[in-house]
Coordinates of C-alpha atoms in Angstrom, one line a residue:
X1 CA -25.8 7.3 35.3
X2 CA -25.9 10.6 38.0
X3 CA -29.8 11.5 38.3
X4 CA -29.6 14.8 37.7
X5 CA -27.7 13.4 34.1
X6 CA -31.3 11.2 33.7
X7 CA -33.3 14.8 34.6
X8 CA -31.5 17.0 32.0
X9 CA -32.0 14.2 28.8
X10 CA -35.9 13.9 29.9
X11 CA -36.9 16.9 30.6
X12 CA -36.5 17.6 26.6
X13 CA -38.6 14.8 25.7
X14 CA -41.2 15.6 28.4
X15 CA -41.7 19.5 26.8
X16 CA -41.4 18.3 23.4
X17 CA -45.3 18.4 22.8
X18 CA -45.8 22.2 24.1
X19 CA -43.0 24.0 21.9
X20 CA -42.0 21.2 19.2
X21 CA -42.8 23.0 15.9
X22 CA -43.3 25.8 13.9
X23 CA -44.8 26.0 10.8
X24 CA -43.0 28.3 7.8
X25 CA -45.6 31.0 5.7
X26 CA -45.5 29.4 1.7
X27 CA -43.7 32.3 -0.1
X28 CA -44.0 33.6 -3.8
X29 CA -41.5 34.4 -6.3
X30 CA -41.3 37.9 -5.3
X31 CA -39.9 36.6 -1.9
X32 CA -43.0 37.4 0.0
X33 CA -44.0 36.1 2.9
X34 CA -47.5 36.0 5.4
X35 CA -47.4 35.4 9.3
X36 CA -47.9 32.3 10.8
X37 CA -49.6 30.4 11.0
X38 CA -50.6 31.0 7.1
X39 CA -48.3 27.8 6.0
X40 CA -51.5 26.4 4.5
X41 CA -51.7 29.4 1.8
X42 CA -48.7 29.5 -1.1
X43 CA -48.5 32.2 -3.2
X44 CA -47.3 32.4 -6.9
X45 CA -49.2 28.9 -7.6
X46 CA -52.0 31.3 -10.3
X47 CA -53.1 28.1 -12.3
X48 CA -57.1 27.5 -11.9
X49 CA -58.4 24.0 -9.7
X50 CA -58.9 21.4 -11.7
X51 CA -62.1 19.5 -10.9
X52 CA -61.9 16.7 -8.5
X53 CA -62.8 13.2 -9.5
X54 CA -63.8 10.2 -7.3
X55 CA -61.7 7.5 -7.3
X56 CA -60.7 4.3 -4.8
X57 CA -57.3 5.0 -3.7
X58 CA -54.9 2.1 -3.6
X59 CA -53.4 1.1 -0.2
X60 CA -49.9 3.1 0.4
X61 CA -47.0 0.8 0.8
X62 CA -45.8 0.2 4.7
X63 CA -42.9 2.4 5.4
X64 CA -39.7 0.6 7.2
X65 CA -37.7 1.6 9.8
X66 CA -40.4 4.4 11.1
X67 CA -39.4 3.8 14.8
X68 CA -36.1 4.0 15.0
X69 CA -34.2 6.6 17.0
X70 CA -31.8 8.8 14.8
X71 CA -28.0 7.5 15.8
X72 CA -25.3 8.5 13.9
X73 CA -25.1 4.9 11.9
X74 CA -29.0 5.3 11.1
X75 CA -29.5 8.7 10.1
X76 CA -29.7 8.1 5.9
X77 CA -32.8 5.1 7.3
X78 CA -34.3 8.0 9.3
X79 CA -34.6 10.4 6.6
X80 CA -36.1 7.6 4.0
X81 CA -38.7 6.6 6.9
X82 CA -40.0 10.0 6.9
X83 CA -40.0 11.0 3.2
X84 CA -41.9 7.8 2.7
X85 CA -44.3 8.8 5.5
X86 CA -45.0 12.4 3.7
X87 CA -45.9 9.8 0.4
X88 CA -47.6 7.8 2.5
X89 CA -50.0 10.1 3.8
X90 CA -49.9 11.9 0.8
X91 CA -51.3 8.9 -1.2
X92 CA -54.0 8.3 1.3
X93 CA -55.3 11.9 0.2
X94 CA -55.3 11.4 -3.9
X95 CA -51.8 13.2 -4.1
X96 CA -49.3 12.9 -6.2
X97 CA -46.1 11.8 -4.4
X98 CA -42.7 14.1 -3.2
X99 CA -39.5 13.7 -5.1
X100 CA -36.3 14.0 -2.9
X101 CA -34.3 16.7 -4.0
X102 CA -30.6 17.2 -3.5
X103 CA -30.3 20.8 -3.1
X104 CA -33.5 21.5 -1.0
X105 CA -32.0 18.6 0.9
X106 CA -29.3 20.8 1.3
X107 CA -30.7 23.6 2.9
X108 CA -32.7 21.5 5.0
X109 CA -29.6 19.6 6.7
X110 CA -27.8 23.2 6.8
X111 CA -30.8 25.0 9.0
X112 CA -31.3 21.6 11.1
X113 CA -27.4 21.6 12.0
X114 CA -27.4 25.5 12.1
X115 CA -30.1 25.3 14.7
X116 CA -28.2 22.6 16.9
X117 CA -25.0 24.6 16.3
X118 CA -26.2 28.1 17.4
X119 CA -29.0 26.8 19.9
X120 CA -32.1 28.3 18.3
X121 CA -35.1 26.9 17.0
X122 CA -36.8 29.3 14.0
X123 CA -37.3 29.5 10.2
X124 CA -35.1 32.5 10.7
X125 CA -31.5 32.3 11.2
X126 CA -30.0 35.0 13.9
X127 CA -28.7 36.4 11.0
X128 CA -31.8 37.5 9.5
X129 CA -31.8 34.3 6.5
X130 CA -35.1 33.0 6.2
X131 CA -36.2 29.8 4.6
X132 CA -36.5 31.3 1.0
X133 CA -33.1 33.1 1.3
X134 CA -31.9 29.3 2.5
X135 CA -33.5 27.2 -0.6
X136 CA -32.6 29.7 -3.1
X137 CA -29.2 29.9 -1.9
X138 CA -28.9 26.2 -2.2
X139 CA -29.6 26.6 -6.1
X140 CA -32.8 25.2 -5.9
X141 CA -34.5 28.5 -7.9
X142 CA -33.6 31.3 -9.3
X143 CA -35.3 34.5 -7.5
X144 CA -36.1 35.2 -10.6
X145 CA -38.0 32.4 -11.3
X146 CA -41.6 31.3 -10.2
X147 CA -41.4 28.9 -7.4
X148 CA -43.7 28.1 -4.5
X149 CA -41.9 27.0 -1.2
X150 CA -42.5 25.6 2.5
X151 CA -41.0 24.7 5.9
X152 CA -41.4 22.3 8.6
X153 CA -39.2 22.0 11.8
X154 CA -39.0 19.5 14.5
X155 CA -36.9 18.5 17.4
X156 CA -37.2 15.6 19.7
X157 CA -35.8 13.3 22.2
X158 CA -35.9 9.6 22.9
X159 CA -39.0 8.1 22.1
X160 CA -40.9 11.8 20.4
X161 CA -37.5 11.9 17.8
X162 CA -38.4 8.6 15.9
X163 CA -39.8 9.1 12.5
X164 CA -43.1 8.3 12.7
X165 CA -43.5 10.6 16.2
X166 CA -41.9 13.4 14.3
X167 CA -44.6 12.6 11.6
X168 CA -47.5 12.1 13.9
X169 CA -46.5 15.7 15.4
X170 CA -47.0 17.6 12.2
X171 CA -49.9 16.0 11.0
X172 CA -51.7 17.3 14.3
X173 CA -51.2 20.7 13.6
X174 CA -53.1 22.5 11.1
X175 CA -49.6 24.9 9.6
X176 CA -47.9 21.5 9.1
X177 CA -50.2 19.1 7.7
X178 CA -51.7 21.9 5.1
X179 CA -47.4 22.0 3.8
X180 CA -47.5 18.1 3.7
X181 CA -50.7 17.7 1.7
X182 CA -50.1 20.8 -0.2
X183 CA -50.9 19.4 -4.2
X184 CA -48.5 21.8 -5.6
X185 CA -45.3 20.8 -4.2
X186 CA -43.5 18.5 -6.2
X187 CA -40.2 18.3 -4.1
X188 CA -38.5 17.8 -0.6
X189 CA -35.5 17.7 1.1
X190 CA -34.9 16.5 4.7
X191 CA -32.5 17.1 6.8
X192 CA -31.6 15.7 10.2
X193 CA -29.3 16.9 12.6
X194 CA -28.5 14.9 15.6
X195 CA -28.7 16.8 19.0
X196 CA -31.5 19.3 20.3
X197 CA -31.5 23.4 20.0
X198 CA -31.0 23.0 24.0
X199 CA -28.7 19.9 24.2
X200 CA -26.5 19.3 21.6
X201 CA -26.1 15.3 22.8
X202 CA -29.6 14.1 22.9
X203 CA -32.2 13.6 20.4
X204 CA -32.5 14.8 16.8
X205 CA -33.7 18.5 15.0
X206 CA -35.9 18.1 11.5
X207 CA -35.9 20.3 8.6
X208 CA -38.4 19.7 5.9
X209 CA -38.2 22.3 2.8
X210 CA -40.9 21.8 0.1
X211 CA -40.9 23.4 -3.2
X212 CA -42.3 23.4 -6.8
X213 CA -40.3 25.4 -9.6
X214 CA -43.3 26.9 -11.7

């Protein structure tokens, strides 16, 4: 393979750790949003705390296949190794675990190929669709209706696209851990997109959309 061919698939992977993610604001029912990096607060959830208990958690079950790179013959294994990390974790902390749902699955493949496509890398399409304007669109809510929802995005080549680096990555930053262990989500949907915002041919783009119906 040409070397400058080797430089432009690297450099991706090499950068991944400075710009990787963003994490989306949890909106209310009315559509509201705040600024990042506020992904740790969700609106619209009114119910009172109930009071913890202590309790010995059992060991989560292993999760297969977590370091694989996406391919277009493994993507369906992909997405199942990192919905059972988000239970995984997600059991290590006394929560309850994440349903897969079809139509936030929906809207999370949609923005993760959408991304690729148009060669951006946002919770906002150019458009001016944000994540709530996506989930509801997919018919996962009413905007009518009370809901609670959330957004995590990732992108990464080679090595930093597997599932459990994609995983690792989010649960180091404070917007994208407080979505993953957020008790009042009951739902996700993944979506994985091969290709980067910046190279269509290389690596893989995440979209995590979390949501409750209340």
């Amino acid at each position: 393979m040409p070397a400058h061919k080797i430089f432009t698939r690297i450099l991706p992977a090499a950068a991944i750790s400075a710009g990787l993610l963003f994490a989306a604001p949890a909106a209310d029912a009315a559509g509201k949003s705040k600024k990042l990096p506020i992904a740790k607060i969700a609106l619209g959830d009114k119910r009172p705390a109930k009071a913890r208990t202590t309790r010995r958690l059992a060991a989560p079950a292993p999760c297969a296949n977590t370091d694989i790179t996406p391919t277009a013959d493994n993507l369906e294994l992909v997405r199942a190794a990192i919905l059972c990390l988000h239970n995984q974790v997600r059991a290590q902390n006394g929560l309850p675990a994440l349903k897969d749902n079809a139509k936030l699955r929906r809207a999370a493949l949609g923005h993760s190929a959408d991304m690729v496509d148009e060669g951006y890398f946002d919770h906002t399409e150019p458009s001016g669709d944000t994540f709530v304007d996506r989930i509801l669109g997919a018919g996962y809510a009413k905007k009518t209706d009370g809901w609670t929802l959330g957004e995590n995005l990732a992108w990464g080549t080679g090595a930093l696209s597997t599932p459990a680096a994609v995983m690792n990555a989010w649960m180091i930053s404070p917007g994208h851990k407080a979505n993953i262990l957020k008790k009042a989500y009951h739902e996700v949907g993944i979506g994985i997109r091969l290709g980067v915002p910046s190279d269509g041919d290389v690596g893989a783009t995440v979209t995590a959309d979390f949501g409750v119906k209340l």
